[in-house]
Coordinates of C-alpha atoms in Angstrom, one line a residue:
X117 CA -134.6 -42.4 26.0
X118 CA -136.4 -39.8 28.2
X119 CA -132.7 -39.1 29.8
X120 CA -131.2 -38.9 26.5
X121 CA -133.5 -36.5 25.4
X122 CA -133.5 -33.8 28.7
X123 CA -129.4 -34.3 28.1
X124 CA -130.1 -32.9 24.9
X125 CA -132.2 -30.5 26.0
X126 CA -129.4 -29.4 28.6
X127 CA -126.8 -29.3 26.5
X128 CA -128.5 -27.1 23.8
X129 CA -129.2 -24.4 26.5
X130 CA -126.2 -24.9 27.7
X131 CA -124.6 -23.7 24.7
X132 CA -126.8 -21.2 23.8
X133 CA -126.0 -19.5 27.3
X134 CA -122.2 -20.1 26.3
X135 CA -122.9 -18.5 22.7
X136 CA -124.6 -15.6 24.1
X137 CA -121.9 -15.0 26.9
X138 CA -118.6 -15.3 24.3
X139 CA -120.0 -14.7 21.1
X140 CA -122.6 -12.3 21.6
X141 CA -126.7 -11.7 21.0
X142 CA -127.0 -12.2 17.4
X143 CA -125.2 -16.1 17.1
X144 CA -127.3 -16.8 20.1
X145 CA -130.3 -15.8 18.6
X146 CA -129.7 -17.8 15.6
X147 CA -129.3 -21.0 17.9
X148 CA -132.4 -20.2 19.9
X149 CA -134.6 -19.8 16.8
X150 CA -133.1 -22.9 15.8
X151 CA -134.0 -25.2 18.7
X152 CA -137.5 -23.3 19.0
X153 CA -138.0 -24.5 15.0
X154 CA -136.6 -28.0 15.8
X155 CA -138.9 -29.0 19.1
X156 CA -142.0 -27.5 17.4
X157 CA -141.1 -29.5 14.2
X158 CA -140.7 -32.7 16.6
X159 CA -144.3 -32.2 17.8
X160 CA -145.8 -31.0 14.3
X161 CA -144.3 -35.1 13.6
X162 CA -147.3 -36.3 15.4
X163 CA -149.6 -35.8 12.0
X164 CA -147.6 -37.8 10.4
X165 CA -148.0 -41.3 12.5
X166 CA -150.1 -43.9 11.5
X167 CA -151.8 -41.0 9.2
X168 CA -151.6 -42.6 5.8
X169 CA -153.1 -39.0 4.7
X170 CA -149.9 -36.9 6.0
X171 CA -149.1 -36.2 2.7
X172 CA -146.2 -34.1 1.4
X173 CA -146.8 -30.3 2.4
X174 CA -146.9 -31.4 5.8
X175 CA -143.9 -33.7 5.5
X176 CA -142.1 -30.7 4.5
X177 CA -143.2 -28.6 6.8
X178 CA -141.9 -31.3 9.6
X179 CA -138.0 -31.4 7.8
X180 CA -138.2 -27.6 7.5
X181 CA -137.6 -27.4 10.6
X182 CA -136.4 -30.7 12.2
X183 CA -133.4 -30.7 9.7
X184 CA -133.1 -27.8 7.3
X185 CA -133.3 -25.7 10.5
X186 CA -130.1 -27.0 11.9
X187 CA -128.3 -26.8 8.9
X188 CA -129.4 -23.0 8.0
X189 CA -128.3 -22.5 11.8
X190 CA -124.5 -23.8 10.7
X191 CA -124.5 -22.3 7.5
X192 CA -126.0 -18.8 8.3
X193 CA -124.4 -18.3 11.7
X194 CA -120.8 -18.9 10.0
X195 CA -121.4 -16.7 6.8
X196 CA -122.7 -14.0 10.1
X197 CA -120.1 -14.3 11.7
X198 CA -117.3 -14.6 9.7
X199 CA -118.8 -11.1 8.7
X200 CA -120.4 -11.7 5.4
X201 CA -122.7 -9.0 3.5
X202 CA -126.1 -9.8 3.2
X203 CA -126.4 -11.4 -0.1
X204 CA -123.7 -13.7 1.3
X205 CA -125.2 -14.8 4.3
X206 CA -129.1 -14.8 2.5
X207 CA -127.3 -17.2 0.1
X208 CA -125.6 -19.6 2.7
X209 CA -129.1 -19.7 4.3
X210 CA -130.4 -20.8 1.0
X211 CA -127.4 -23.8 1.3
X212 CA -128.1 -24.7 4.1
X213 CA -131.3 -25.1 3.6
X214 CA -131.1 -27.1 0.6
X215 CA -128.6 -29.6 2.5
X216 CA -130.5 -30.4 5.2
X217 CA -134.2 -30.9 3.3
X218 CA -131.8 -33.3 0.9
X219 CA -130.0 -34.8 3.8
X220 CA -133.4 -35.6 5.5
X221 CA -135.1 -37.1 2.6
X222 CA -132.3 -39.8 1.7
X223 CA -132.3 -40.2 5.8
X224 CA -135.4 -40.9 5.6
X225 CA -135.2 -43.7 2.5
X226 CA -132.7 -45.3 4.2
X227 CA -135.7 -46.9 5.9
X228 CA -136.2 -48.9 3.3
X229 CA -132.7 -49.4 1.6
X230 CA -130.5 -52.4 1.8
X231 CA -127.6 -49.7 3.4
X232 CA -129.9 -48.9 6.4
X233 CA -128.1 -50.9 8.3
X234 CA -124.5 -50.2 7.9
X235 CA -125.4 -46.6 8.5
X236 CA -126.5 -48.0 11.6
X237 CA -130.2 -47.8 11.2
X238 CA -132.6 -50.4 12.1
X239 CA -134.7 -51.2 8.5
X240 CA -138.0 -50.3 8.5
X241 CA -137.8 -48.7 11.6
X242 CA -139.6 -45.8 10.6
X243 CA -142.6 -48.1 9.1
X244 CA -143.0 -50.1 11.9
X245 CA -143.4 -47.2 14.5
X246 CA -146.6 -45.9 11.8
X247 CA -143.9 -42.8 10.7
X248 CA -145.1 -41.5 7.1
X249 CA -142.0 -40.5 5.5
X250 CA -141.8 -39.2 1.6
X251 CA -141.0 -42.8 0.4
X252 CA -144.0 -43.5 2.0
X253 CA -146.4 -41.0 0.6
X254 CA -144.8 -41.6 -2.4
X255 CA -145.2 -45.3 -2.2
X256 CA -149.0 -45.0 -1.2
X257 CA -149.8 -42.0 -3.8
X258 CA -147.6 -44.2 -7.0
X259 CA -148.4 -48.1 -6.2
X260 CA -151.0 -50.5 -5.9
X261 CA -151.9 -53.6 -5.8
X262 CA -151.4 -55.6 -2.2
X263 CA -148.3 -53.9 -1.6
X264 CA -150.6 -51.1 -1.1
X265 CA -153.2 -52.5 0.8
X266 CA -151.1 -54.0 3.4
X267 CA -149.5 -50.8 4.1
X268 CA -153.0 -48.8 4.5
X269 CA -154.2 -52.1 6.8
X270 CA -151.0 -51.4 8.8
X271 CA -151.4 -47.7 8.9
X272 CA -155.0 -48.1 10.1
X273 CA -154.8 -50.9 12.5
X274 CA -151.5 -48.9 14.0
X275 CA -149.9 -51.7 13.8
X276 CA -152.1 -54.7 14.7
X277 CA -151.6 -56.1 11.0
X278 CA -148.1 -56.1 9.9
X279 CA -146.2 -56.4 6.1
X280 CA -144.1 -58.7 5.0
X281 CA -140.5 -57.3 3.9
X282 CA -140.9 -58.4 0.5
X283 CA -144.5 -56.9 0.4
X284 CA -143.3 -53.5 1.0
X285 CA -139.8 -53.8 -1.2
X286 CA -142.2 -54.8 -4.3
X287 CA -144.8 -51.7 -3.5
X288 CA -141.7 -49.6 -3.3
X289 CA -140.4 -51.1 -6.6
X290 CA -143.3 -50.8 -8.7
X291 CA -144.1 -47.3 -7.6
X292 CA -140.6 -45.8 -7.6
X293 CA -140.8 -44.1 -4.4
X294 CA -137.0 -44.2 -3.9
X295 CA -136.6 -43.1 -7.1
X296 CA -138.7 -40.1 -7.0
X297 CA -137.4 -39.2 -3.4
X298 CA -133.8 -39.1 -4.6
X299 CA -134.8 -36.7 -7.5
X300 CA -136.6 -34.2 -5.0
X301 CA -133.7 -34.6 -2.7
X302 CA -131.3 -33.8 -5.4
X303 CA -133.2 -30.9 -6.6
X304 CA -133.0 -29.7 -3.4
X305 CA -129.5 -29.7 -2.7
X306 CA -128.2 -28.4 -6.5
X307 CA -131.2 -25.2 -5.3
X308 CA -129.2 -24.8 -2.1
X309 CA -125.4 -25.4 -4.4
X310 CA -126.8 -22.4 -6.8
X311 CA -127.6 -20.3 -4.5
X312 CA -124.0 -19.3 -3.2
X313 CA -122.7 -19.8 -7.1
X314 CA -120.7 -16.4 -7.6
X315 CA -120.1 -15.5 -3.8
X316 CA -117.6 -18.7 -3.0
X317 CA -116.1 -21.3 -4.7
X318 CA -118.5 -23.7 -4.8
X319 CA -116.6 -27.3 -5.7
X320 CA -115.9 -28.2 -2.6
X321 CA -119.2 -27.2 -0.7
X322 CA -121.2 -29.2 -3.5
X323 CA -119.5 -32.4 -3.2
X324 CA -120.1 -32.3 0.5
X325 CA -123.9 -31.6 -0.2
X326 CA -124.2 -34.1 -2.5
X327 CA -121.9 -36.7 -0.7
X328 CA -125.2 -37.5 1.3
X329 CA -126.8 -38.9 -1.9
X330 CA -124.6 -41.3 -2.1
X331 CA -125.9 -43.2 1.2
X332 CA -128.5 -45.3 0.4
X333 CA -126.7 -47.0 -2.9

């Protein structure tokens, strides 16, 4: 994992160096801003293990710039350098960051969704390494009961006492977590779709947004 990750590293200066040398200043700083926004965002994560408090402003704050950076990066360097005005590349910003806020939230509820594992993610992977995620929160803030009680014992024993599956499916069905994280993930991405209304065609570029909802059902 340590390897994977310095590859990662490498590769990301690598083509920063490669942006900067073909494609000039301005993409490149756009990339580096990026990667700055993404590896501070990775270590802002750290509030949000076995912290049954995270709650959501700093969950957002973590996706802000984990995911939404990334995807502004693609959206606002292309509008840039395909030599969009202002307004244009301001609103592709705006896409892009309603994408990737969207796309993280459903990624992160396919934690807990019977698809997890044909989008090849390991179920309740996220819970059982104490990461707070939005369904999360939401689970903790909407249920009760000892759905409820077993996740705050797991949260604050960082693991020493575990849940059951079906514990945590029925605190997640009678609070409506998923439910309530698909709305805000939504919102988000029709935000980021009516931003660039009435500077591109916008049929295409919505369905691809909103193609990510479709994951976790």
């Amino acid at each position: 994992n340590q390897n994977a990750v310095l590859m990662g590293d490498y590769l990301y200066a690598s083509a920063t160096l490669l942006v900067a040398v073909e494609l000039g200043l301005d993409i490149a700083h756009i990339l580096s801003d990026t990667f700055l926004k993404m590896t501070g965002a990775e270590l802002r994560q750290s509030r949000l293990v076995w912290n049954p408090a995270a709650g959501y402003e700093n969950y957002l704050n973590v996706i802000e710039g984990k995911t939404a950076a990334l995807f502004v990066s693609c959206t606002r360097g292309d509008a840039g350098f395909a030599g969009g005005p202002s307004p244009v590349v301001e609103a592709f910003t705006a896409y892009g960051r309603g994408f990737g806020l969207g796309f993280q939230i459903v990624d992160d509820v396919l934690d807990y969704s019977p698809k997890s594992a044909s989008w090849g993610k390991e179920p309740l992977k996220d819970f059982t390494e104490g990461l707070v995620t939005l369904p999360l929160i939401y689970a903790l803030r909407d249920g009760n009961g000892t759905g409820r009680t077993c996740v705050l014992k797991h949260l604050e024993t960082r693991g020493a006492s575990s849940c059951d599956a079906t514990v945590i499916d029925r605190l997640f069905t009678s609070s409506g977590a998923i439910d309530s994280c698909m709305a805000l993930a939504a919102q988000f991405i029709d935000e980021g779709v009516a931003a660039i209304a009435g500077h591109v065609p916008t049929d295409r570029l919505a369905a691809f947004a909103r193609e990510s909802l479709a994951r976790t059902y």
